[in-house]
Short mmCIF file of C-alpha atoms in Angstrom, two decimals:
data_model
loop_
_atom_site.label_atom_id
_atom_site.label_comp_id
_atom_site.label_asym_id
_atom_site.label_seq_id
_atom_site.Cartn_x
_atom_site.Cartn_y
_atom_site.Cartn_z
CA MET A 30 -6.01 34.43 5.30
CA ASP A 31 -9.69 33.74 5.93
CA PHE A 32 -10.06 31.62 9.10
CA LEU A 33 -13.45 30.22 8.02
CA LYS A 34 -11.97 29.15 4.70
CA MET A 35 -9.07 27.47 6.51
CA MET A 36 -11.47 25.58 8.77
CA LYS A 37 -13.50 24.43 5.78
CA GLN A 38 -10.35 23.21 4.05
CA ALA A 39 -9.26 21.41 7.23
CA LYS A 40 -12.63 19.64 7.40
CA GLN A 41 -12.37 18.64 3.73
CA MET A 42 -8.86 17.34 4.36
CA GLN A 43 -10.06 15.30 7.33
CA GLU A 44 -12.85 13.77 5.23
CA LYS A 45 -10.40 12.96 2.42
CA MET A 46 -8.00 11.38 4.90
CA GLY A 47 -10.82 9.17 6.18
CA GLU A 48 -11.66 8.13 2.62
CA LEU A 49 -8.00 7.46 1.94
CA GLN A 50 -7.64 5.29 5.04
CA GLU A 51 -10.68 3.23 4.00
CA THR A 52 -9.24 2.85 0.50
CA VAL A 53 -5.86 1.79 1.86
CA ASN A 54 -7.45 -0.78 4.18
CA GLU A 55 -9.25 -2.38 1.22
CA LEU A 56 -6.15 -2.68 -0.98
CA SER A 57 -4.73 -6.04 -1.93
CA VAL A 58 -1.48 -6.40 -3.86
CA GLU A 59 0.45 -9.40 -5.11
CA GLY A 60 4.17 -9.74 -5.45
CA THR A 61 5.90 -12.54 -7.28
CA SER A 62 9.35 -14.03 -7.63
CA GLY A 63 10.96 -16.96 -9.36
CA ALA A 64 9.01 -16.31 -12.57
CA GLY A 65 5.73 -16.60 -10.67
CA MET A 66 6.66 -19.69 -8.68
CA VAL A 67 6.15 -17.77 -5.42
CA THR A 68 3.32 -15.29 -4.92
CA VAL A 69 2.70 -13.21 -1.81
CA THR A 70 -0.49 -11.23 -1.20
CA LEU A 71 -0.49 -8.23 1.16
CA ASN A 72 -3.31 -6.05 2.40
CA GLY A 73 -3.12 -2.25 2.53
CA LYS A 74 -1.48 -2.37 5.94
CA GLY A 75 1.38 -4.48 4.57
CA GLU A 76 0.20 -7.63 6.34
CA MET A 77 0.67 -10.88 4.44
CA THR A 78 -2.72 -12.40 3.67
CA GLY A 79 -1.68 -15.08 1.21
CA LEU A 80 1.25 -17.19 0.09
CA LYS A 81 1.36 -19.51 -2.93
CA ILE A 82 4.35 -21.75 -3.61
CA ASP A 83 4.77 -23.91 -6.68
CA PRO A 84 5.08 -27.50 -5.37
CA SER A 85 8.21 -28.07 -7.47
CA LEU A 86 10.08 -25.69 -5.12
CA ILE A 87 9.45 -27.78 -2.03
CA LYS A 88 12.65 -29.76 -1.73
CA ALA A 89 14.52 -30.28 1.52
CA ASP A 90 17.89 -29.41 0.00
CA GLU A 91 16.62 -26.14 -1.53
CA VAL A 92 15.09 -24.47 1.53
CA ALA A 93 17.40 -21.45 1.28
CA ILE A 94 16.28 -20.80 -2.31
CA LEU A 95 12.62 -21.00 -1.28
CA GLU A 96 13.20 -18.62 1.62
CA ASP A 97 14.89 -16.12 -0.71
CA LEU A 98 12.02 -16.35 -3.19
CA ILE A 99 9.44 -15.75 -0.45
CA LEU A 100 11.34 -12.68 0.76
CA ALA A 101 11.67 -11.37 -2.80
CA ALA A 102 7.94 -11.85 -3.47
CA HIS A 103 7.07 -10.09 -0.21
CA ASN A 104 9.32 -7.15 -1.07
CA ASP A 105 7.79 -6.98 -4.55
CA ALA A 106 4.27 -6.85 -3.10
CA LYS A 107 5.28 -4.27 -0.49
CA GLY A 108 6.78 -2.00 -3.14
CA LYS A 109 3.66 -2.29 -5.29
CA GLY A 110 1.45 -1.56 -2.29
CA GLU A 111 3.40 1.54 -1.33
CA ALA A 112 3.25 2.83 -4.90
CA LEU A 113 -0.49 2.19 -5.04
CA VAL A 114 -1.08 3.99 -1.73
CA GLN A 115 0.92 6.98 -2.96
CA GLU A 116 -1.05 7.04 -6.21
CA ARG A 117 -4.39 6.87 -4.36
CA THR A 118 -3.21 9.58 -1.97
CA GLN A 119 -2.36 11.89 -4.85
CA ASP A 120 -5.69 11.16 -6.56
CA LEU A 121 -7.73 11.90 -3.43
CA MET A 122 -5.74 14.95 -2.41
CA SER A 123 -5.58 16.63 -5.82
CA GLY A 124 -7.32 19.94 -5.80
CA MET A 125 -6.91 20.40 -2.05
CA GLY A 126 -4.28 23.12 -2.45
CA LEU A 127 -1.49 21.11 -0.83
CA PRO A 128 2.11 21.97 -1.66
CA ALA A 129 3.58 19.92 -4.50
CA GLY A 130 5.43 16.85 -3.30
CA MET A 131 3.85 16.83 0.16
CA LYS A 132 3.96 13.31 1.55
CA LEU A 133 1.35 11.90 3.86
CA PRO A 134 2.03 9.25 6.53
CA PHE A 135 0.57 6.20 4.78
CA GLY A 136 1.95 3.01 3.37
CA SER A 137 5.15 2.94 5.39
#
């Protein structure tokens, strides 16, 4: 194996990883539950940046339902974000000669 070629590939990989990290940081995904009555927005790091609740859900005797809907919307957004990060990772890493199915440590 050519050492110079390996070093060049390592540098390309490092550049791609930097691009990927920037892309991930700029992501924004929404998750919904209750037929859109609760919407959660997460950034690429999985941090919640927004929460929208239909006013009709705000009833003192239905707090448990609202809590469940918020959790469901958050989980929906998190799943979408992880899928999007994986898709972007595959797009950026294609052609780099990585083994098929190799997972990178993003979006967890």
